[in-house]
JSON list of C-alpha atoms in Angstrom, two decimals:
[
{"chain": "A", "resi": 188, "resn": "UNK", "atom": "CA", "xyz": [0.00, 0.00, 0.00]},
{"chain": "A", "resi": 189, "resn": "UNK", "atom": "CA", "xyz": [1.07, 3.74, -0.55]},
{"chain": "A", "resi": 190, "resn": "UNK", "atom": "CA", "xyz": [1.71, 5.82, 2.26]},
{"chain": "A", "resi": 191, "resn": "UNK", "atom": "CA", "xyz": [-0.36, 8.41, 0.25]},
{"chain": "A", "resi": 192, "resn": "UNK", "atom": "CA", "xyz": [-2.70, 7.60, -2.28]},
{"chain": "A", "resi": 193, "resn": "UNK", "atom": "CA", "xyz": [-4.37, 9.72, -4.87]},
{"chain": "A", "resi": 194, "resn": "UNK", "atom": "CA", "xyz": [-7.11, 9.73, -7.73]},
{"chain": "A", "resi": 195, "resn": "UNK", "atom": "CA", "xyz": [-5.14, 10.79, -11.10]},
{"chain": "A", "resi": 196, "resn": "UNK", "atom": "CA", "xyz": [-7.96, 11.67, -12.76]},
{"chain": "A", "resi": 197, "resn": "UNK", "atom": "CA", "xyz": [-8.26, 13.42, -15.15]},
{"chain": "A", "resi": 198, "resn": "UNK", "atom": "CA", "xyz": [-10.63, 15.56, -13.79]},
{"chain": "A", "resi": 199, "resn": "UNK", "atom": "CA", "xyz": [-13.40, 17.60, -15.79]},
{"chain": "A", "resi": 200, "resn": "UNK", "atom": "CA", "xyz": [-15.42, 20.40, -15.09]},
{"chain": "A", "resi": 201, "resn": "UNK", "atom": "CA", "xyz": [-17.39, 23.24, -16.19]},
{"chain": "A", "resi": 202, "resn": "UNK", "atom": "CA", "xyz": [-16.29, 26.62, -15.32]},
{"chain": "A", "resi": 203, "resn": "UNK", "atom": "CA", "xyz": [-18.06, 27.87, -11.78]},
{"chain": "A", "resi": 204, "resn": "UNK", "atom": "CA", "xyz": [-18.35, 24.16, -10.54]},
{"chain": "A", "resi": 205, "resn": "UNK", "atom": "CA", "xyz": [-17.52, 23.37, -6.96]},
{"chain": "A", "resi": 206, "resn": "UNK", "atom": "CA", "xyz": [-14.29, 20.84, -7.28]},
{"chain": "A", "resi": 207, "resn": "UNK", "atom": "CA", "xyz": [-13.58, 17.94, -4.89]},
{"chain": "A", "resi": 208, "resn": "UNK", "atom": "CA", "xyz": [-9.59, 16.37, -4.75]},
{"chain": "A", "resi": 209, "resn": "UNK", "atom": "CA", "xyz": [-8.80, 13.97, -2.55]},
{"chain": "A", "resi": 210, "resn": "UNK", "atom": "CA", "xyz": [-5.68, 11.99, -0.76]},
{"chain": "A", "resi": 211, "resn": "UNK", "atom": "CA", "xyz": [-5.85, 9.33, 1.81]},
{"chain": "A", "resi": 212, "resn": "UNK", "atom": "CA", "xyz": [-2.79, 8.37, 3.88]},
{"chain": "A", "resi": 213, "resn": "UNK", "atom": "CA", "xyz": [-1.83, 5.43, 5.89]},
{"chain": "A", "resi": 214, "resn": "UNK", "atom": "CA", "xyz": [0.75, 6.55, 8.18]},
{"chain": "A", "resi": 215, "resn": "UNK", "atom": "CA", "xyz": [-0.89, 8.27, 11.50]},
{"chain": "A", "resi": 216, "resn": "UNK", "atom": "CA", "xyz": [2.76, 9.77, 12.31]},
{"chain": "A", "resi": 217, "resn": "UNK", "atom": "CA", "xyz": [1.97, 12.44, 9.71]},
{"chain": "A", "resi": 218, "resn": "UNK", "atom": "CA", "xyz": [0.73, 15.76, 11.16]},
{"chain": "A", "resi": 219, "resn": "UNK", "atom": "CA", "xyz": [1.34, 18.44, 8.37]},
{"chain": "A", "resi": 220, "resn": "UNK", "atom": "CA", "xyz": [-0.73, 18.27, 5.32]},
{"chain": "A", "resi": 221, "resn": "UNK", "atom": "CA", "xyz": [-0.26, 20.36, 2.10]},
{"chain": "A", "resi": 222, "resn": "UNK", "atom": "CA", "xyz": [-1.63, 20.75, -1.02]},
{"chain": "A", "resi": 223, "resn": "UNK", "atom": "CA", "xyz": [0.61, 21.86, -4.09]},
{"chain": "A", "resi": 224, "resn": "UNK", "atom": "CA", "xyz": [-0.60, 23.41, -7.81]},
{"chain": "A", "resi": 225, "resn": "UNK", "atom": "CA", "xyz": [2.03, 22.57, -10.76]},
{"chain": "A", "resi": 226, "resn": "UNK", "atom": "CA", "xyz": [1.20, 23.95, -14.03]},
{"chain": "A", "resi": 227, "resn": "UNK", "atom": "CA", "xyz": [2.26, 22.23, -16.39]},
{"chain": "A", "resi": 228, "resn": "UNK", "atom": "CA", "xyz": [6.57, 21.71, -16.95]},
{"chain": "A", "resi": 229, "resn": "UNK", "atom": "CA", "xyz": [6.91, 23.96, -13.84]},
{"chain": "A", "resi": 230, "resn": "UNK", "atom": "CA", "xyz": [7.89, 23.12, -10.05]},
{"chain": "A", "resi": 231, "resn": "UNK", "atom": "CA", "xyz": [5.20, 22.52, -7.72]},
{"chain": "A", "resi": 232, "resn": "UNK", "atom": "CA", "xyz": [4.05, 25.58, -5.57]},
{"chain": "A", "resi": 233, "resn": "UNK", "atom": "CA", "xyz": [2.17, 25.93, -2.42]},
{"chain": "A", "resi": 234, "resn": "UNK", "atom": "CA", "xyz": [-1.54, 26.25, -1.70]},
{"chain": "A", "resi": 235, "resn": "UNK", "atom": "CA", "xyz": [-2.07, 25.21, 1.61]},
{"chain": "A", "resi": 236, "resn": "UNK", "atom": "CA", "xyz": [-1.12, 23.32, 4.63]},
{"chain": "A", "resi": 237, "resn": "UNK", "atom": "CA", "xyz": [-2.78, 22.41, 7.55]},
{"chain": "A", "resi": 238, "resn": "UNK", "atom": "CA", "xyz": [-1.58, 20.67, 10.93]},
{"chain": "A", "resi": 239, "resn": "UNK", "atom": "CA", "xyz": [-3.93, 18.03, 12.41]},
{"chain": "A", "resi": 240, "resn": "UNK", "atom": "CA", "xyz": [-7.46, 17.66, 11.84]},
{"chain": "A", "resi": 241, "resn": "UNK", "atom": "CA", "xyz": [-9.74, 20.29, 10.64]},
{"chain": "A", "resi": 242, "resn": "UNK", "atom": "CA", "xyz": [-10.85, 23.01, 7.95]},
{"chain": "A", "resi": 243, "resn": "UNK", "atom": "CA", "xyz": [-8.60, 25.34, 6.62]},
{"chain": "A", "resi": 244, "resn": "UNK", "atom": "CA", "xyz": [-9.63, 28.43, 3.75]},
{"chain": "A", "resi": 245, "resn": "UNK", "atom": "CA", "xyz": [-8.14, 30.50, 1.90]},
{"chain": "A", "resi": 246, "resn": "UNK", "atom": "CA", "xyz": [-10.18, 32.95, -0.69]},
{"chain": "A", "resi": 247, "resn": "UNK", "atom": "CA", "xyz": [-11.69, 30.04, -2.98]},
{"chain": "A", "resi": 248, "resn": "UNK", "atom": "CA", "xyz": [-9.61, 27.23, -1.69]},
{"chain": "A", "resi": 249, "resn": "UNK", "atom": "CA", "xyz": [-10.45, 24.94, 1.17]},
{"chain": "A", "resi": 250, "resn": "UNK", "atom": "CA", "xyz": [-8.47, 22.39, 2.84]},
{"chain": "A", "resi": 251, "resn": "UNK", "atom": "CA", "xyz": [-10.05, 20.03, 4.83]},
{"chain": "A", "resi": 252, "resn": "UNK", "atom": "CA", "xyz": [-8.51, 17.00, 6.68]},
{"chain": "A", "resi": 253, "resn": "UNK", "atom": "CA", "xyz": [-9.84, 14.15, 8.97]},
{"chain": "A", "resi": 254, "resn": "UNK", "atom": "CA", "xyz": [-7.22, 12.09, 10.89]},
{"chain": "A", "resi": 255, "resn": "UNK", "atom": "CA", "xyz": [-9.58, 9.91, 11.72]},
{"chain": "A", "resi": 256, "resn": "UNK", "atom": "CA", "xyz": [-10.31, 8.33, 8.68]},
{"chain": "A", "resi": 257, "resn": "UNK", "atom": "CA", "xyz": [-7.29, 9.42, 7.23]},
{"chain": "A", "resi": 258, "resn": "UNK", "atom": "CA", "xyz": [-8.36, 11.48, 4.73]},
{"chain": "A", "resi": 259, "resn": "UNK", "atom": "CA", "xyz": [-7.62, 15.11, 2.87]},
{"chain": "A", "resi": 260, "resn": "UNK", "atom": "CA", "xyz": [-9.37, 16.98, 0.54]},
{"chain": "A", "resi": 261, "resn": "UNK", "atom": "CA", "xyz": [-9.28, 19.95, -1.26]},
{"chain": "A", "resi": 262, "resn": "UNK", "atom": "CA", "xyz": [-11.75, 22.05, -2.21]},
{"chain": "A", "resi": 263, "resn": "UNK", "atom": "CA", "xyz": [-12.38, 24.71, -4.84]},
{"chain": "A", "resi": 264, "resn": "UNK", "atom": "CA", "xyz": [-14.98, 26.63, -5.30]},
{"chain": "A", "resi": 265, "resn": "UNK", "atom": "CA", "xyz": [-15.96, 28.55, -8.38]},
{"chain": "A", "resi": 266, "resn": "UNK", "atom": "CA", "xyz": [-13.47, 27.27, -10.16]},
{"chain": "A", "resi": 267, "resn": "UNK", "atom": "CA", "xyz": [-11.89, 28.88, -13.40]},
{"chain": "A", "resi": 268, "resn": "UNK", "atom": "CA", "xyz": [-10.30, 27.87, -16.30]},
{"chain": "A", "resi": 269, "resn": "UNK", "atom": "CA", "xyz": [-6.88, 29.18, -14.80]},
{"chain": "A", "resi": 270, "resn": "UNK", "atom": "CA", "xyz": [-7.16, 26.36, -12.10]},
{"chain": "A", "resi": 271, "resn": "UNK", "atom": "CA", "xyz": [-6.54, 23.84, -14.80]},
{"chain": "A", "resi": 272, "resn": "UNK", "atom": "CA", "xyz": [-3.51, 22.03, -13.05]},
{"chain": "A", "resi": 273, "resn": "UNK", "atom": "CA", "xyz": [-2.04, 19.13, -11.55]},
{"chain": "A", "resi": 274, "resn": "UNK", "atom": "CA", "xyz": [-2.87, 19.32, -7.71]},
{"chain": "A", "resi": 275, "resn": "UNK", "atom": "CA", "xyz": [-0.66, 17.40, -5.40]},
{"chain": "A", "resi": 276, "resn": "UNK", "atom": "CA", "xyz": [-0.93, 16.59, -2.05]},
{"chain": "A", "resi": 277, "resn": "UNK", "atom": "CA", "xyz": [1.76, 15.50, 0.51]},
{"chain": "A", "resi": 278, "resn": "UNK", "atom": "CA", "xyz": [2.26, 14.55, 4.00]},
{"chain": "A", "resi": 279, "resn": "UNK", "atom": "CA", "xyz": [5.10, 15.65, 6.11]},
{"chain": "A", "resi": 280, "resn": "UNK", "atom": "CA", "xyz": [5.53, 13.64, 9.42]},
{"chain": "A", "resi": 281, "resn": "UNK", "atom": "CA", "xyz": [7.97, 16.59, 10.84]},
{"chain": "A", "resi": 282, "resn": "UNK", "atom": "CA", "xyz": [11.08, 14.49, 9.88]},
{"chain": "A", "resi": 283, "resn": "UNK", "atom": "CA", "xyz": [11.56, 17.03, 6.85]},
{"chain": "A", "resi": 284, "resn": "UNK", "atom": "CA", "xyz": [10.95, 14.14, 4.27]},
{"chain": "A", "resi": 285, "resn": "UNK", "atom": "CA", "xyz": [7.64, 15.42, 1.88]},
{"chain": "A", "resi": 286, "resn": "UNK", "atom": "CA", "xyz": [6.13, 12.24, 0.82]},
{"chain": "A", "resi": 287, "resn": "UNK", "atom": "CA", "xyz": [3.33, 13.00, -2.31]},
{"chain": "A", "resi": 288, "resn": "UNK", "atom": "CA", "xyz": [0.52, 11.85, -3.86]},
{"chain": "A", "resi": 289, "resn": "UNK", "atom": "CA", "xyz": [0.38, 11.12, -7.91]},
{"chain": "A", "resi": 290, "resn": "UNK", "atom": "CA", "xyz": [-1.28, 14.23, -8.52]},
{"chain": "A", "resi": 291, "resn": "UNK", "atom": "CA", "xyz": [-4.44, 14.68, -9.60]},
{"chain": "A", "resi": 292, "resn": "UNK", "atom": "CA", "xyz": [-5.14, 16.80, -13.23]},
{"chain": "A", "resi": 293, "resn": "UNK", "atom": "CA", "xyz": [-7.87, 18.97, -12.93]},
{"chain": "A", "resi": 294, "resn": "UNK", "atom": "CA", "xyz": [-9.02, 20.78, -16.59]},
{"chain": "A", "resi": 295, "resn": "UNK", "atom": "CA", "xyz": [-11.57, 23.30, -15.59]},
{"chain": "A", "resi": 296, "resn": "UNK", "atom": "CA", "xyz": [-13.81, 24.27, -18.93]},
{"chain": "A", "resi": 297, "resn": "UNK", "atom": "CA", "xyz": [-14.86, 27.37, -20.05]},
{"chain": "B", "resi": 286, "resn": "UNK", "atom": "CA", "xyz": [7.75, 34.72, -0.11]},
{"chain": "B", "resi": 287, "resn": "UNK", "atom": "CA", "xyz": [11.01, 32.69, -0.56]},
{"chain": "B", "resi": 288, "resn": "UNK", "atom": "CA", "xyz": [12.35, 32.19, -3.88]},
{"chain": "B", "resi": 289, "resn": "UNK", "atom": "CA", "xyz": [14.24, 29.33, -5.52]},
{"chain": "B", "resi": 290, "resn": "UNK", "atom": "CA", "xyz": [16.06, 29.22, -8.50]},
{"chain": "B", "resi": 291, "resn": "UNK", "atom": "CA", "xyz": [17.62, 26.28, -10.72]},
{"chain": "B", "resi": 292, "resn": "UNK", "atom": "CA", "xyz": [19.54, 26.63, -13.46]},
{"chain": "B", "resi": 293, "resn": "UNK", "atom": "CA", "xyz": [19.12, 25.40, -16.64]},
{"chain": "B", "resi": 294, "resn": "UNK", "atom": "CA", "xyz": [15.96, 25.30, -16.93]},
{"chain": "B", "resi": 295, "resn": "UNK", "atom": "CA", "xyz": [16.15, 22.72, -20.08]},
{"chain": "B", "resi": 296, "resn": "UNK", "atom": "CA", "xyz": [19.12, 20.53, -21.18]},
{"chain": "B", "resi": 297, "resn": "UNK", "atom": "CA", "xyz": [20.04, 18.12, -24.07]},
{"chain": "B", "resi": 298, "resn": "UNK", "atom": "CA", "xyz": [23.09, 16.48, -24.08]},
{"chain": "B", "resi": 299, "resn": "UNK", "atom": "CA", "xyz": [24.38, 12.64, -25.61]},
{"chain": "B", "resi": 300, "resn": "UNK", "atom": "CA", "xyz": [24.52, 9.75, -23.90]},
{"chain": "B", "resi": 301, "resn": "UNK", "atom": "CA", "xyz": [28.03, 8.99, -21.95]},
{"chain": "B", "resi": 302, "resn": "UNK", "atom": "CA", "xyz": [28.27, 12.82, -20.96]},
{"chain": "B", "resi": 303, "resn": "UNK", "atom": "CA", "xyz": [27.38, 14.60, -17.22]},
{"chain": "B", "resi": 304, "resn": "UNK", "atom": "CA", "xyz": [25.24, 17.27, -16.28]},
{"chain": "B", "resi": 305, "resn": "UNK", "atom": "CA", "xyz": [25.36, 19.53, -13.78]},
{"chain": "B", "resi": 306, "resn": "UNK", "atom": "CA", "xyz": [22.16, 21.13, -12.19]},
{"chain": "B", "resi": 307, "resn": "UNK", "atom": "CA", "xyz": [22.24, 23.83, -10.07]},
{"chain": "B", "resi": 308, "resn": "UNK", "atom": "CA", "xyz": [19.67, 24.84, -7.16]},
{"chain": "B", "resi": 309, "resn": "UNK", "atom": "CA", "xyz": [19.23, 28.10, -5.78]},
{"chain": "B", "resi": 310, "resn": "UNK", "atom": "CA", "xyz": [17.47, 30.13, -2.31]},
{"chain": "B", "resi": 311, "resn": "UNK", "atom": "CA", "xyz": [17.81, 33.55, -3.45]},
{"chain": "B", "resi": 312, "resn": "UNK", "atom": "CA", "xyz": [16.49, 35.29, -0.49]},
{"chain": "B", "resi": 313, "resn": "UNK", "atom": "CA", "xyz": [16.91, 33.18, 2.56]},
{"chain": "B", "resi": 314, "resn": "UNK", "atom": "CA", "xyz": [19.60, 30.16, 4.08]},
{"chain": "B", "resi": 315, "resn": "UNK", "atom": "CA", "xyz": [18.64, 26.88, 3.07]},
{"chain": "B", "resi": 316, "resn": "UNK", "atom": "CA", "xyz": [19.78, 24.28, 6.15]},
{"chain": "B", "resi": 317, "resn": "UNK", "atom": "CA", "xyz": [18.49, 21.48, 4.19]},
{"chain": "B", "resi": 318, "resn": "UNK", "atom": "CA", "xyz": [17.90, 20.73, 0.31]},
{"chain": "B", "resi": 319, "resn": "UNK", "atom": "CA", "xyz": [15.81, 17.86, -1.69]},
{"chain": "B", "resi": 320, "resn": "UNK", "atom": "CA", "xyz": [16.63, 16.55, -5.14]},
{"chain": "B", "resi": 321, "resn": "UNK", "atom": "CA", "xyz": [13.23, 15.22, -6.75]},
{"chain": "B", "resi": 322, "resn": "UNK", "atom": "CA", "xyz": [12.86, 13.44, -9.93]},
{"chain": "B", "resi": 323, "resn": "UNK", "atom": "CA", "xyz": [9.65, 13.48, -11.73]},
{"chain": "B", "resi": 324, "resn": "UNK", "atom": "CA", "xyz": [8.41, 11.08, -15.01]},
{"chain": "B", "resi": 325, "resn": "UNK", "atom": "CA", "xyz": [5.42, 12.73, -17.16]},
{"chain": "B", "resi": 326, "resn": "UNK", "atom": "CA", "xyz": [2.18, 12.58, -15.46]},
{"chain": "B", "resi": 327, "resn": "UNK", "atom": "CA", "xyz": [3.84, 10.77, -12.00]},
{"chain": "B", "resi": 328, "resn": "UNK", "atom": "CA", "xyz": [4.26, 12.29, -8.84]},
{"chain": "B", "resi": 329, "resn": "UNK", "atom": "CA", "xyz": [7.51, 13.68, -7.07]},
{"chain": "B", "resi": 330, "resn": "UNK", "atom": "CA", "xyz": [9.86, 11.25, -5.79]},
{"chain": "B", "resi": 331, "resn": "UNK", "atom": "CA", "xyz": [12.49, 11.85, -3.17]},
{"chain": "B", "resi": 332, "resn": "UNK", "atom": "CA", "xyz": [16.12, 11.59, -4.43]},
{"chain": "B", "resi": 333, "resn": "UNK", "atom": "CA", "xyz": [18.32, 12.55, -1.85]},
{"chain": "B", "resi": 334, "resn": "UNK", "atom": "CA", "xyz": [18.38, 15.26, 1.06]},
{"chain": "B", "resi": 335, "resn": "UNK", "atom": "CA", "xyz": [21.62, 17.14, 1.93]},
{"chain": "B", "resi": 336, "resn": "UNK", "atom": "CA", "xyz": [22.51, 19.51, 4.59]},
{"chain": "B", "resi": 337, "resn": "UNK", "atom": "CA", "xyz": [25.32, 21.85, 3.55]},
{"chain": "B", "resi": 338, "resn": "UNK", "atom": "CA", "xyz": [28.76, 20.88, 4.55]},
{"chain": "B", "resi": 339, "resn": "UNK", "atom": "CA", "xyz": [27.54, 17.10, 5.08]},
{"chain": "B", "resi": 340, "resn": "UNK", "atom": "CA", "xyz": [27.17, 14.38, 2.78]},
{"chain": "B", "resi": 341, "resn": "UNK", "atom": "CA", "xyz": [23.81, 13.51, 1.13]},
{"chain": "B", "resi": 342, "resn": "UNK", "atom": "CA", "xyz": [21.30, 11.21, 2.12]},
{"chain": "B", "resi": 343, "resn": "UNK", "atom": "CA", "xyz": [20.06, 9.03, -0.62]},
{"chain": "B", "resi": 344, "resn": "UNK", "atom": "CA", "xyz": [16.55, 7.24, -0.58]},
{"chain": "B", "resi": 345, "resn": "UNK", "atom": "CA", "xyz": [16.59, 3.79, -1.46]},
{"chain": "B", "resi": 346, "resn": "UNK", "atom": "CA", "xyz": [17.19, 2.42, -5.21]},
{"chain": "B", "resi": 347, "resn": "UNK", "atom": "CA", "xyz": [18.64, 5.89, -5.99]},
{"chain": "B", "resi": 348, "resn": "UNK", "atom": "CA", "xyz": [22.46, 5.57, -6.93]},
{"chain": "B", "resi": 349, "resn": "UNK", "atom": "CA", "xyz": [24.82, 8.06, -5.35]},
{"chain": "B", "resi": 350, "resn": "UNK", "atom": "CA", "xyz": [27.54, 7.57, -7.70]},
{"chain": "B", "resi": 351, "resn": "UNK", "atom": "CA", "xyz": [25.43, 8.38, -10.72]},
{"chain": "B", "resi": 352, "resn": "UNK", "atom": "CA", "xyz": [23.69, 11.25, -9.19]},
{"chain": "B", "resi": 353, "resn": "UNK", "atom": "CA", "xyz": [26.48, 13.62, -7.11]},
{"chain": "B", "resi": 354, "resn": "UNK", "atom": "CA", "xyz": [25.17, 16.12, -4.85]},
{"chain": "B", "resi": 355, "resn": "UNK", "atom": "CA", "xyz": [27.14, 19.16, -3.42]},
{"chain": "B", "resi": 356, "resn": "UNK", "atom": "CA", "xyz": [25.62, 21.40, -0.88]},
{"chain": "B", "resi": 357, "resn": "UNK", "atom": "CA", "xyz": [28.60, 23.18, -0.81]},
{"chain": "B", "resi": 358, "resn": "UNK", "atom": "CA", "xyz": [26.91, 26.88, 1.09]},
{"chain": "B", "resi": 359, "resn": "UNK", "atom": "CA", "xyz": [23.65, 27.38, 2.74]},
{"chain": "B", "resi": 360, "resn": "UNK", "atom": "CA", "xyz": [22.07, 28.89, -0.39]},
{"chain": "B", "resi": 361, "resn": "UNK", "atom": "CA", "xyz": [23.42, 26.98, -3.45]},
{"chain": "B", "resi": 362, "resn": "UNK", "atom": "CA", "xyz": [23.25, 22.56, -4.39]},
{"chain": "B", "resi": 363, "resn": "UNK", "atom": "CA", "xyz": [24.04, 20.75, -7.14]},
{"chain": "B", "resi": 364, "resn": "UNK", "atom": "CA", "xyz": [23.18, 17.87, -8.79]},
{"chain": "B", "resi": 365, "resn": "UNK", "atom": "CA", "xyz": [25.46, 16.34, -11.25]},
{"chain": "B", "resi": 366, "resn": "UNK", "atom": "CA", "xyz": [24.15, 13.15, -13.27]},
{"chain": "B", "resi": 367, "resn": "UNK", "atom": "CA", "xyz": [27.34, 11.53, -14.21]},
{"chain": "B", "resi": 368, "resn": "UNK", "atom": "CA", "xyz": [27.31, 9.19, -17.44]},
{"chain": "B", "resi": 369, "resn": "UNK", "atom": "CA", "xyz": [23.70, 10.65, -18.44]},
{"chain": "B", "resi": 370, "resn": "UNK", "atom": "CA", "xyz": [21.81, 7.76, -20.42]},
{"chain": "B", "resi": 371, "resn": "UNK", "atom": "CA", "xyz": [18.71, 8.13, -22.20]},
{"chain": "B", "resi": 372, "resn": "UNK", "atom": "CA", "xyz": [16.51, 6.50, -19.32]},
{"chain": "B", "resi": 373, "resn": "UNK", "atom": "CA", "xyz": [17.92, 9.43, -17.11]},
{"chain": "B", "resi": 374, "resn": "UNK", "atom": "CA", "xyz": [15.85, 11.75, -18.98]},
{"chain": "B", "resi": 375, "resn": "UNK", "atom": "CA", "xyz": [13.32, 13.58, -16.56]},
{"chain": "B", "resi": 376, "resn": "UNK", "atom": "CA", "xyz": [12.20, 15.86, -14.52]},
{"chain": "B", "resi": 377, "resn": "UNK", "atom": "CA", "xyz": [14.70, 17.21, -12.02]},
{"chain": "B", "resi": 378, "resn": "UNK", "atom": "CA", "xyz": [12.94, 19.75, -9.16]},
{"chain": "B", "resi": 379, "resn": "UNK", "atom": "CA", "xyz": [14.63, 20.29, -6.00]},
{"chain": "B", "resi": 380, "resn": "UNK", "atom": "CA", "xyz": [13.54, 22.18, -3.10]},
{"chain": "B", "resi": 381, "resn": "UNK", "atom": "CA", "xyz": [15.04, 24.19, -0.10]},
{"chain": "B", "resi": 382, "resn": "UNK", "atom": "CA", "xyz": [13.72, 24.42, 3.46]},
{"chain": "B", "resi": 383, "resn": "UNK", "atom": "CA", "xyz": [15.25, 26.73, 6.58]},
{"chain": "B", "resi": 384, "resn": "UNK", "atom": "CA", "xyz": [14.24, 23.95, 9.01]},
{"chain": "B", "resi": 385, "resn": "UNK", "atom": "CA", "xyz": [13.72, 25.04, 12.15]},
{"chain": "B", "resi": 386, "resn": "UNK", "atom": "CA", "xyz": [11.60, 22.17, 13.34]},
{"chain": "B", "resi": 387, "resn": "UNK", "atom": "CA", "xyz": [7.94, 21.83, 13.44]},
{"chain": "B", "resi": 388, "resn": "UNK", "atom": "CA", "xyz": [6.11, 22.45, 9.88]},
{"chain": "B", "resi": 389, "resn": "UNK", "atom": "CA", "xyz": [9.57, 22.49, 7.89]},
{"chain": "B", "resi": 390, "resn": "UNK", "atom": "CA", "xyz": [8.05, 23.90, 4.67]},
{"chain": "B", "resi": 391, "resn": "UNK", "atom": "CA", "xyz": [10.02, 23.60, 1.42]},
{"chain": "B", "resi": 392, "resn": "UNK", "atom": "CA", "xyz": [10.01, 25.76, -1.56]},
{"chain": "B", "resi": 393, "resn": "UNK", "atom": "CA", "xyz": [9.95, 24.62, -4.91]},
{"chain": "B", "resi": 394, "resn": "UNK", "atom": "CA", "xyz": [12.41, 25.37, -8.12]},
{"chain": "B", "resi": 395, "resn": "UNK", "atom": "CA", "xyz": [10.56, 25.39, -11.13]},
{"chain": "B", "resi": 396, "resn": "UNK", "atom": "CA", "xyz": [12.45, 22.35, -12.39]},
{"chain": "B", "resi": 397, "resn": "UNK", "atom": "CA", "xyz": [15.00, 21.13, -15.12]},
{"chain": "B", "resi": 398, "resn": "UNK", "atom": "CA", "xyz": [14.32, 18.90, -18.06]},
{"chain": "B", "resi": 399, "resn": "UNK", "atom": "CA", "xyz": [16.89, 16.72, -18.35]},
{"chain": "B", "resi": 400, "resn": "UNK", "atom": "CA", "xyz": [16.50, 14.92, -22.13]},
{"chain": "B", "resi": 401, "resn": "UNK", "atom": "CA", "xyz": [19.55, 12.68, -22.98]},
{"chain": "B", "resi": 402, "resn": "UNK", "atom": "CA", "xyz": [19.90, 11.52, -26.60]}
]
């Protein structure tokens, strides 16, 4: 099993629509939880992170994550065409070692 | 926020020869530094980690004598693929983190392509 594992879509959707990406982990060591955005040929930058369980939002992005269950998501709402990008999400268990997710492609239509 | 650099951006070079990549924190100290290597549509995986002035650490599988790393100051590494053969070709992001415990949050270059003929 994958420490983190994640849909690689691709994902589709029509401009304005409320998107859904989601990771599940198996490790309960990890405590940090980030989501990255890489266009496409470019390095991976930062959207988020949160520590432990809970909601987390920033302007149209919302990152949500239950430790419980073991699972992150991140949502988008009215989404635009410019969000069209791989999203990746990673764990970080505070041993400085990122460990992510496939990435999930996300093509948001206009 | 902080800013890293790697240079080139995009290289090309024949089979047999090495390539050096360079990594970059323009605007803050870098303590610790990541080599990642990514294949089209796959996720990040972990190289190697090095701490300037100490050797690197290598994740499992990855060969340190075909892929040298230098962390020779706190804000420059490199990453030198020695006797580059076509199944090297990919894409080479590394990353730098202050690390001072807790969240240790790591900023991204914006990568190298790496194609070896």
């Amino acid at each position: 099993q994958k420490e983190v594992e994640q849909d690689p879509g691709p994902l589709s959707v029509p401009e304005g629509a409320i998107v859904s990406l989601n990771c599940t982990y198996s490790n309960s060591a990890f405590q940090y939880f980030m989501w990255y955005r890489q266009y496409s040929r470019k390095g991976p930058e930062l959207l988020m992170y949160t520590y432990s369980s809970g909601n987390k939002e920033d302007g149209r992005f919302t990152a949500q994550v239950d430790k419980s269950s073991k699972y992150i998501s991140l949502f988008i709402r009215d989404s635009q065409p410019s969000d069209s990008a791989t999203y990746l999400c990673a764990t970080d268990s505070g041993t400085y070692k990122y460990i992510f997710g496939t990435g999930t492609r996300l093509k948001v239509l206009a | 926020g902080a800013v890293v650099s790697q240079h080139p951006s995009r290289v090309i070079c024949k089979s047999g020869t090495s390539v050096k990549i360079e990594c970059r924190s323009l605007d803050f100290q870098a303590t610790t530094m990541f080599w990642y290597r990514q294949f089209p549509k796959k996720s990040l995986m972990l190289m190697a980690t090095s701490n300037e002035g100490s050797k690197a650490t290598y994740e499992q599988g990855v060969e340190k004598d075909k892929f040298l790393i230098n962390h020779a100051s706190l804000t420059l590494s490199t990453l030198t693929v020695t006797s580059a053969h076509p199944e090297d070709s990919s894409f080479y992001i590394c990353s730098a983190s202050s690390g001072a415990g807790g969240y240790n949050e790591q900023f991204f270059g914006p990568g190298t392509r790496l194609t070896v003929l």
